[in-house]
Each structure stands twice: as structure tokens, then as C-alpha cells.
């Protein structure tokens, strides 16, 4: 199959392209569509066969449920049944963060096929800030089920070229919207009531909507307890090894020297590029995430692209990544780096 690439024009009305993409989806086909976080591999969420195709094309295990992308918050009632005691909180979160990089896990409506949610009673709902995904969902008239447009366990694609490397030849159409403005997958929360019956959220995946921002709206419940080294997902799909380059990746404190193994060539992913570690001799390549300035938002946008570039550099055998400050966006980035560093099962 040849993958057609349609370029979106940021200064023009792209509705004709959205309609074209919606036609492919309505026919049961799949389309890669940009969001502000990463590119998604979209299928009609109400078409179980199309959704089965998503799993096949991604080589994704069926126990890992998908996110449904809505054209707007008003489509939420089509797929979720919000309990009365959580309605106020859901409305506030939607008002504050939608459209944007927040996904809410809510009790699902019966019309959502079980394959979308991997049989769970809940569905993950998101209204992205990217006009393309919303526009295609509007043209289709259904939500779009879309995981990140990479093969399972690989690094999420943050530009059209990365999607082509992952899925080229496997899907009929890719909407090219350029580079993603956030670069890290959405924050996933589950609205719940705490032990006193007060509305709160549990964070299932850290992302661009930081805990600091969430705390302005509500309490954050502690994660469900699980024992050390337990690789089972708390939410299905939150696997320990994920977002992984093909090469081994190790984390290292930028303030301490690194002891290389003889005969191995290392590439360094450095936060600002000016650390003690970066100054050390012998790196095959050093790539800074936020050169000089050390801005977490800039580092987040570049993280996956830099991981990919290191993976593709033939001079690098092992990737070393500096640990990052774990505040704000640093929490989500360290989560991705730890998963990239985890042993593959
Ligand atoms: O930014 C994003 O969220 C991107 C763009 C494309 O929207 N999507 C994305 O999808 O990252 P994916 O499939 O790579 O990750 C979705 C995560 C999975 O780890 C899955 O386990 C979790 O969402 N998830 C989906 N439905 C869930 C549910 N009902 N309960 C708990 N977790 C759920
Ligand atoms: Mg993914």
C-alpha cells in the first residue's frame, strides 16, 4: 500500500482535506493525523473493524486501550456517562484544559465498542488543541480512536517524517501538519471521588498538563499501590518498557562522571549541553534538548526527535541521557526516559 501524504497549510482553510480524511475513515480506513502532542493513528471509534486494524497496523497488544478524540467537549456525552458527583469536576477540567493535552478516563457509554477500551468499563476521552484532529472528527461525525502513530513500544512520532518511518506503506493517508507543538503525549487523568466523597483525580500518565496545573483545580490521589519492580500496568498499556529506541538507553546524573565500557561508543542526550557530563571526552555525539537556556518546554518538544536521531546515528551504540529536574514538565519527561531505559520484557 502506498501512503499518500497531504500537507496541511497553517494559513489556509484545510476543511477539504479534513473531509477527504473523514471519507477514508468512514470507509473503515486509517489516517495518521497530527495533534499538538504527537501524531495519532486514527480510525472511526464506532467501527470495531477499523479499530482492529489500528491494533494490527501498530502491532499493539489488544489489552492496551485507545484514546477517543472528540471534535469538541459537547461530543463527550456520545461516548461517556459522567456520574453526577463528578460532573462539576469534569466540566471544570474541560473548561480549563480542553482543547488541549489532557485525556480524561470516564465510564463508557454502551455504544463504544469493547475493542476500543480493551474490555474496560471506562473510555479515555480527549479534545486536542490541534485543529486537524478536531476537524476530521467533525467531518466524520464520530469520535476518532487514535493511539500514537508508531509501532508498539517505539518512540512516538512528533513529525510527519517520523510517522512515515514507523507506518509508511501500512496506511493509506497521512495528514502532514509539521512538527507537534508539545512533543509529549497528553496527561491522562481519571476523575474519581476520594475516601470522603470529594472529587479528585488520579494521574495515569504524566504529560504537558503538569501536576502543578491540575492541583489548581482539584486534589490528586496517590497512585494505586503496586510492589517494586512490578511491570504490570496500573492502567493497561502503562508498561514499564515503552517509548523505547532500538538501542540501549541509560540514565545518568549530569553532575557525575560517566565510566564508559571499553570498545562501546556512546551518544549523550544532554539537557542544556553544558553539563560536566557533556564536557567529558569521548562521546560519539552530544545532542542538547534545550541548548543553553534549559527550558523544560523546549526540551519536551525535542525529546522524542532527539531520541530518534540518536537511534539512527550509526556512530552511537548506547544512548546516555542526563536525568532532568523533576518539576513541572520534567516529571513527564523523566517518566518517558525511565520507560525508554527499562529492560524490554
Ligand atoms: O497525546 C496523546 O495522548 C496521543 C495523541 C495521539 O492523542 N495518544 C496516545 O495514545 O498517546 P496511546 O495509545 O499511545 O496511549 C494511550 C494510553 C495507553 O497507555 C492506554 O493504556 C491509556 O491511554 N488508556 C486508554 N484508555 C484507557 C482506560 N480506559 N483506562 C486507563 N488507561 C487508558
Ligand atoms: Mg503510544
Short mmCIF file of C-alpha atoms and ligand atoms in Angstrom, two decimals:
data_model
loop_
_atom_site.label_atom_id
_atom_site.label_comp_id
_atom_site.label_asym_id
_atom_site.label_seq_id
_atom_site.Cartn_x
_atom_site.Cartn_y
_atom_site.Cartn_z
CA UNK A 1 0.00 0.00 0.00
CA UNK A 2 1.27 3.46 -0.82
CA UNK A 3 0.92 6.09 1.91
CA UNK A 4 -0.33 9.35 0.48
CA UNK A 5 0.90 12.46 2.31
CA UNK A 6 -1.39 15.53 2.29
CA UNK A 7 0.20 18.70 3.59
CA UNK A 8 -1.93 20.95 5.75
CA UNK A 9 -1.47 24.66 5.21
CA UNK A 10 -1.34 26.54 8.52
CA UNK A 11 -2.54 29.74 6.84
CA UNK A 12 -5.37 28.26 4.78
CA UNK A 13 -8.72 26.60 5.34
CA UNK A 14 -7.97 22.85 5.32
CA UNK A 15 -11.56 21.63 5.52
CA UNK A 16 -11.44 19.92 2.12
CA UNK A 17 -8.53 17.80 3.38
CA UNK A 18 -10.40 17.04 6.62
CA UNK A 19 -13.38 15.83 4.57
CA UNK A 20 -11.10 13.66 2.45
CA UNK A 21 -9.57 12.12 5.57
CA UNK A 22 -13.05 11.60 7.04
CA UNK A 23 -14.07 9.71 3.88
CA UNK A 24 -11.16 7.32 4.32
CA UNK A 25 -12.19 6.81 7.95
CA UNK A 26 -15.87 6.35 7.05
CA UNK A 27 -14.77 3.60 4.65
CA UNK A 28 -13.05 1.79 7.50
CA UNK A 29 -9.55 3.01 6.58
CA UNK A 30 -6.92 4.55 8.83
CA UNK A 31 -5.37 8.03 8.67
CA UNK A 32 -2.39 9.44 10.58
CA UNK A 33 -3.42 12.83 11.95
CA UNK A 34 -1.40 15.42 13.88
CA UNK A 35 -2.26 16.58 17.38
CA UNK A 36 -0.38 19.12 19.50
CA UNK A 37 1.30 16.27 21.44
CA UNK A 38 2.25 13.54 18.95
CA UNK A 39 0.78 12.19 15.70
CA UNK A 40 -2.18 9.83 16.11
CA UNK A 41 -3.13 6.77 14.05
CA UNK A 42 -6.86 7.38 13.64
CA UNK A 43 -9.79 5.10 12.91
CA UNK A 44 -13.57 5.53 13.32
CA UNK A 45 -14.10 4.82 17.02
CA UNK A 46 -17.55 3.36 16.33
CA UNK A 47 -16.27 0.89 13.72
CA UNK A 48 -14.87 -2.15 15.55
CA UNK A 49 -13.21 -3.49 12.40
CA UNK A 50 -11.38 -0.23 11.76
CA UNK A 51 -10.23 -0.23 15.38
CA UNK A 52 -9.00 -3.82 14.98
CA UNK A 53 -6.94 -2.53 12.05
CA UNK A 54 -5.30 0.05 14.32
CA UNK A 55 -4.09 -2.73 16.62
CA UNK A 56 -2.86 -4.77 13.63
CA UNK A 57 -1.01 -1.89 11.93
CA UNK A 58 0.65 -0.84 15.21
CA UNK A 59 1.34 -4.44 16.27
CA UNK A 60 -0.22 -3.39 19.53
CA UNK A 61 -1.43 -5.94 22.07
CA UNK A 62 -5.20 -5.91 22.41
CA UNK A 63 -5.07 -5.31 26.18
CA UNK A 64 -3.89 -1.73 25.60
CA UNK A 65 -6.94 0.55 25.17
CA UNK A 66 -7.16 3.57 22.84
CA UNK A 67 -7.93 7.25 23.35
CA UNK A 68 -11.04 8.66 21.62
CA UNK A 69 -10.57 12.11 20.09
CA UNK A 70 -13.62 14.35 20.05
CA UNK A 71 -14.46 17.30 17.83
CA UNK A 72 -15.34 19.25 20.97
CA UNK A 73 -16.37 18.83 24.60
CA UNK A 74 -20.02 18.57 23.51
CA UNK A 75 -19.24 15.18 21.87
CA UNK A 76 -18.30 13.80 25.30
CA UNK A 77 -21.86 12.75 26.02
CA UNK A 78 -21.77 10.49 22.94
CA UNK A 79 -19.13 8.21 24.45
CA UNK A 80 -19.04 8.73 28.23
CA UNK A 81 -21.55 8.58 31.05
CA UNK A 82 -20.32 11.06 33.63
CA UNK A 83 -21.54 10.23 37.15
CA UNK A 84 -23.48 13.13 38.71
CA UNK A 85 -20.96 13.50 41.56
CA UNK A 86 -18.13 14.03 39.03
CA UNK A 87 -19.94 16.28 36.57
CA UNK A 88 -18.72 19.51 38.21
CA UNK A 89 -15.10 18.38 38.17
CA UNK A 90 -15.26 17.07 34.59
CA UNK A 91 -16.77 20.37 33.46
CA UNK A 92 -14.03 22.36 35.22
CA UNK A 93 -11.25 20.23 33.76
CA UNK A 94 -12.77 20.53 30.29
CA UNK A 95 -13.18 24.30 30.66
CA UNK A 96 -9.63 24.74 31.86
CA UNK A 97 -7.72 22.29 29.66
CA UNK A 98 -9.80 21.50 26.54
CA UNK A 99 -8.97 21.86 23.78
CA UNK A 100 -5.54 20.76 24.99
CA UNK A 101 -3.25 17.92 26.04
CA UNK A 102 -5.48 16.36 28.72
CA UNK A 103 -7.18 12.96 28.46
CA UNK A 104 -9.96 12.02 30.88
CA UNK A 105 -10.79 8.38 31.65
CA UNK A 106 -14.55 8.15 32.31
CA UNK A 107 -17.25 5.44 32.47
CA UNK A 108 -18.01 4.48 28.89
CA UNK A 109 -21.29 4.67 27.01
CA UNK A 110 -22.60 1.34 25.67
CA UNK A 111 -22.13 2.45 22.04
CA UNK A 112 -18.32 2.44 22.36
CA UNK A 113 -17.09 -0.90 21.03
CA UNK A 114 -15.26 -3.05 23.61
CA UNK A 115 -12.23 -3.30 21.36
CA UNK A 116 -11.63 0.46 21.82
CA UNK A 117 -11.41 0.12 25.60
CA UNK A 118 -9.88 -3.39 25.68
CA UNK A 119 -13.00 -4.50 27.53
CA UNK A 120 -12.63 -1.91 30.30
CA UNK A 121 -15.78 -0.18 31.61
CA UNK A 122 -14.05 3.18 31.04
CA UNK A 123 -13.11 5.16 27.94
CA UNK A 124 -10.26 7.66 27.50
CA UNK A 125 -11.57 10.98 26.08
CA UNK A 126 -9.60 13.86 24.65
CA UNK A 127 -10.23 17.14 22.81
CA UNK A 128 -6.92 18.06 21.22
CA UNK A 129 -5.83 21.62 20.58
CA UNK A 130 -4.85 20.67 17.02
CA UNK A 131 -7.47 21.77 14.57
CA UNK A 132 -6.80 18.84 12.20
CA UNK A 133 -7.89 16.04 14.55
CA UNK A 134 -10.93 18.03 15.67
CA UNK A 135 -11.77 18.97 12.08
CA UNK A 136 -11.63 15.38 10.85
CA UNK A 137 -13.74 14.18 13.81
CA UNK A 138 -16.29 16.88 12.99
CA UNK A 139 -16.36 15.89 9.30
CA UNK A 140 -16.73 12.21 10.25
CA UNK A 141 -19.42 12.89 12.85
CA UNK A 142 -17.89 10.25 15.14
CA UNK A 143 -15.04 10.32 17.63
CA UNK A 144 -11.69 9.11 16.29
CA UNK A 145 -9.88 6.34 18.15
CA UNK A 146 -6.19 7.17 17.85
CA UNK A 147 -3.14 5.89 19.64
CA UNK A 148 0.24 7.42 18.87
CA UNK A 149 1.21 6.69 15.26
CA UNK A 150 4.19 4.46 16.00
CA UNK A 151 4.69 0.73 16.14
CA UNK A 152 4.04 -0.61 19.63
CA UNK A 153 6.70 0.23 22.19
CA UNK A 154 8.57 2.56 19.82
CA UNK A 155 9.17 6.29 20.22
CA UNK A 156 6.07 8.41 19.50
CA UNK A 157 6.29 10.43 16.24
CA UNK A 158 6.39 14.21 16.57
CA UNK A 159 6.63 15.00 12.83
CA UNK A 160 5.28 13.51 9.60
CA UNK A 161 8.67 12.05 8.60
CA UNK A 162 8.76 10.01 11.81
CA UNK A 163 5.24 8.68 11.08
CA UNK A 164 6.36 7.58 7.62
CA UNK A 165 9.33 5.74 9.12
CA UNK A 166 7.03 3.97 11.57
CA UNK A 167 3.97 3.27 9.44
CA UNK A 168 4.79 4.18 5.83
CA UNK A 169 3.28 1.60 3.47
CA UNK A 170 0.84 0.39 6.14
CA UNK A 171 -1.75 3.21 5.96
CA UNK A 172 -3.40 4.96 3.01
CA UNK A 173 -3.17 8.58 4.19
CA UNK A 174 -1.08 10.86 6.39
CA UNK A 175 -2.04 14.46 7.12
CA UNK A 176 1.22 16.38 7.44
CA UNK A 177 0.80 19.23 9.91
CA UNK A 178 4.52 19.75 10.54
CA UNK A 179 6.15 19.39 13.95
CA UNK A 180 3.97 18.90 17.05
CA UNK A 181 4.00 21.88 19.40
CA UNK A 182 4.06 19.93 22.71
CA UNK A 183 6.05 16.83 21.80
CA UNK A 184 4.97 14.65 24.74
CA UNK A 185 1.78 12.57 24.93
CA UNK A 186 -1.22 14.00 26.75
CA UNK A 187 -1.62 13.86 30.52
CA UNK A 188 -4.13 11.11 31.39
CA UNK A 189 -6.30 11.56 34.47
CA UNK A 190 -9.15 9.58 35.95
CA UNK A 191 -11.70 11.73 37.80
CA UNK A 192 -12.79 9.93 40.97
CA UNK A 193 -14.18 10.64 44.40
CA UNK A 194 -11.76 10.32 47.33
CA UNK A 195 -12.43 8.42 50.57
CA UNK A 196 -14.51 11.37 51.81
CA UNK A 197 -16.55 11.52 48.62
CA UNK A 198 -14.80 14.65 47.32
CA UNK A 199 -13.99 14.89 43.59
CA UNK A 200 -10.30 14.34 42.78
CA UNK A 201 -8.17 12.83 40.02
CA UNK A 202 -5.67 10.04 39.74
CA UNK A 203 -2.86 10.74 37.26
CA UNK A 204 -2.46 7.68 35.00
CA UNK A 205 0.20 9.27 32.78
CA UNK A 206 2.15 12.49 33.35
CA UNK A 207 2.19 14.89 30.43
CA UNK A 208 2.04 18.53 29.35
CA UNK A 209 -0.75 19.37 31.80
CA UNK A 210 1.50 19.22 34.84
CA UNK A 211 0.54 18.20 38.37
CA UNK A 212 1.03 21.82 39.41
CA UNK A 213 -1.64 22.89 36.91
CA UNK A 214 -4.00 20.08 37.93
CA UNK A 215 -3.65 20.95 41.63
CA UNK A 216 -5.10 24.37 40.92
CA UNK A 217 -8.35 22.59 40.05
CA UNK A 218 -8.52 19.57 42.36
CA UNK A 219 -6.73 17.12 44.62
CA UNK A 220 -4.52 14.45 43.11
CA UNK A 221 -4.93 10.99 44.62
CA UNK A 222 -1.89 8.81 45.25
CA UNK A 223 -1.30 6.13 42.63
CA UNK A 224 -2.71 2.72 43.35
CA UNK A 225 -0.09 0.77 45.29
CA UNK A 226 1.96 -1.74 43.43
CA UNK A 227 5.07 -3.53 44.51
CA UNK A 228 8.58 -2.54 43.47
CA UNK A 229 9.59 -3.92 40.08
CA UNK A 230 6.03 -4.90 39.22
CA UNK A 231 5.85 -4.38 35.47
CA UNK A 232 2.10 -4.95 35.29
CA UNK A 233 0.26 -1.85 34.12
CA UNK A 234 -1.85 0.06 36.64
CA UNK A 235 -3.73 1.21 33.60
CA UNK A 236 -3.35 -1.28 30.79
CA UNK A 237 -0.66 -0.07 28.46
CA UNK A 238 1.25 1.87 31.07
CA UNK A 239 4.01 -0.66 30.60
CA UNK A 240 7.41 -0.26 32.20
CA UNK A 241 9.28 -0.57 28.90
CA UNK A 242 7.82 1.82 26.37
CA UNK A 243 8.71 4.77 24.16
CA UNK A 244 11.90 2.85 23.54
CA UNK A 245 14.65 3.40 20.99
CA UNK A 246 16.11 0.29 19.37
CA UNK A 247 19.43 0.86 21.15
CA UNK A 248 20.01 0.54 24.90
CA UNK A 249 19.43 3.79 26.79
CA UNK A 250 20.84 4.53 30.24
CA UNK A 251 20.10 7.44 32.56
CA UNK A 252 22.94 9.31 34.20
CA UNK A 253 23.26 12.20 36.66
CA UNK A 254 24.84 15.13 34.73
CA UNK A 255 26.89 16.15 37.80
CA UNK A 256 28.81 12.87 38.00
CA UNK A 257 31.35 11.44 35.53
CA UNK A 258 30.33 8.55 33.31
CA UNK A 259 32.52 5.47 33.11
CA UNK A 260 32.32 4.10 29.59
CA UNK A 261 32.87 0.42 28.84
CA UNK A 262 35.84 -0.19 26.60
CA UNK A 263 35.00 -0.66 22.94
CA UNK A 264 31.46 0.79 23.25
CA UNK A 265 30.55 4.10 21.59
CA UNK A 266 28.13 6.34 23.47
CA UNK A 267 25.92 9.25 22.47
CA UNK A 268 24.76 11.75 25.09
CA UNK A 269 21.35 13.41 25.33
CA UNK A 270 22.12 16.44 27.48
CA UNK A 271 19.57 18.85 28.93
CA UNK A 272 21.43 22.08 28.13
CA UNK A 273 24.62 20.70 26.59
CA UNK A 274 26.86 22.47 29.11
CA UNK A 275 26.99 19.95 31.97
CA UNK A 276 30.05 18.28 33.46
CA UNK A 277 28.90 15.14 31.68
CA UNK A 278 28.67 16.87 28.29
CA UNK A 279 32.18 18.27 28.77
CA UNK A 280 33.58 14.77 29.24
CA UNK A 281 35.73 13.49 26.33
CA UNK A 282 34.83 10.64 24.06
CA UNK A 283 31.14 10.99 23.19
CA UNK A 284 30.31 9.89 19.64
CA UNK A 285 27.68 12.63 19.67
CA UNK A 286 26.19 15.10 22.15
CA UNK A 287 22.68 16.42 21.50
CA UNK A 288 21.24 19.08 23.81
CA UNK A 289 17.48 19.18 24.44
CA UNK A 290 17.35 22.88 25.26
CA UNK A 291 20.71 24.35 24.26
CA UNK A 292 21.98 26.91 26.73
CA UNK A 293 18.70 28.09 28.12
CA UNK A 294 17.49 24.91 29.84
CA UNK A 295 13.80 25.41 29.23
CA UNK A 296 11.76 22.31 30.06
CA UNK A 297 9.08 23.17 27.49
CA UNK A 298 11.67 23.33 24.72
CA UNK A 299 13.28 20.10 25.93
CA UNK A 300 9.88 18.36 25.91
CA UNK A 301 9.20 19.38 22.31
CA UNK A 302 12.55 17.99 21.20
CA UNK A 303 12.88 14.89 23.39
CA UNK A 304 11.44 12.25 21.04
CA UNK A 305 13.05 13.74 17.92
CA UNK A 306 16.45 13.72 19.65
CA UNK A 307 15.92 10.13 20.85
CA UNK A 308 15.12 9.15 17.27
CA UNK A 309 18.16 10.95 15.86
CA UNK A 310 20.43 9.16 18.38
CA UNK A 311 18.82 5.86 17.47
CA UNK A 312 19.50 6.50 13.79
CA UNK A 313 23.12 7.63 14.23
CA UNK A 314 25.30 4.65 13.23
CA UNK A 315 28.21 6.01 15.29
CA UNK A 316 26.22 5.55 18.53
CA UNK A 317 25.83 2.10 20.14
CA UNK A 318 24.43 3.09 23.53
CA UNK A 319 22.43 6.23 24.38
CA UNK A 320 23.15 8.01 27.67
CA UNK A 321 20.50 10.51 28.79
CA UNK A 322 21.01 13.06 31.54
CA UNK A 323 18.48 12.92 34.34
CA UNK A 324 16.28 16.03 34.31
CA UNK A 325 14.91 18.18 37.12
CA UNK A 326 11.65 16.52 38.20
CA UNK A 327 9.42 19.55 38.42
CA UNK A 328 6.68 20.62 36.03
CA UNK A 329 7.21 19.04 32.60
CA UNK A 330 10.35 17.33 33.90
CA UNK A 331 8.11 14.74 35.60
CA UNK A 332 6.61 13.62 32.28
CA UNK A 333 9.99 13.65 30.53
CA UNK A 334 11.64 11.54 33.24
CA UNK A 335 8.69 9.13 33.03
CA UNK A 336 9.34 8.67 29.29
CA UNK A 337 13.11 8.38 29.77
CA UNK A 338 12.74 5.76 32.54
CA UNK A 339 10.47 3.68 30.30
CA UNK A 340 12.92 4.07 27.41
CA UNK A 341 15.69 2.87 29.74
CA UNK A 342 13.73 -0.09 31.12
CA UNK A 343 14.71 -3.58 30.03
CA UNK A 344 12.40 -4.85 27.34
CA UNK A 345 10.34 -7.74 28.67
O1 LIG B 1 -1.21 12.67 23.33
C1 LIG B 1 -1.77 11.57 23.27
O2 LIG B 1 -2.46 11.13 24.19
C2 LIG B 1 -1.60 10.78 21.96
C3 LIG B 1 -2.31 11.55 20.85
C4 LIG B 1 -2.31 10.78 19.56
O3 LIG B 1 -3.61 11.86 21.26
N1 LIG B 1 -2.15 9.46 22.10
C5 LIG B 1 -1.54 8.49 22.82
O4 LIG B 1 -2.18 7.26 22.73
O5 LIG B 1 -0.54 8.67 23.46
P1 LIG B 1 -1.51 5.90 23.18
O6 LIG B 1 -2.45 4.85 22.74
O7 LIG B 1 -0.14 5.81 22.69
O8 LIG B 1 -1.56 5.97 24.74
C6 LIG B 1 -2.81 5.97 25.35
C7 LIG B 1 -2.73 5.46 26.74
C8 LIG B 1 -2.42 3.98 26.76
O9 LIG B 1 -1.26 3.74 27.52
C9 LIG B 1 -3.63 3.36 27.42
O10 LIG B 1 -3.31 2.35 28.30
C10 LIG B 1 -4.28 4.53 28.14
O11 LIG B 1 -4.02 5.62 27.32
N2 LIG B 1 -5.73 4.31 28.22
C11 LIG B 1 -6.60 4.33 27.22
N3 LIG B 1 -7.84 4.02 27.66
C12 LIG B 1 -7.73 3.83 28.98
C13 LIG B 1 -8.66 3.49 30.01
N4 LIG B 1 -9.95 3.26 29.77
N5 LIG B 1 -8.19 3.37 31.27
C14 LIG B 1 -6.88 3.60 31.53
N6 LIG B 1 -5.96 3.91 30.60
C15 LIG B 1 -6.37 4.02 29.34
MG1 LIG B 2 1.80 5.39 22.43
#
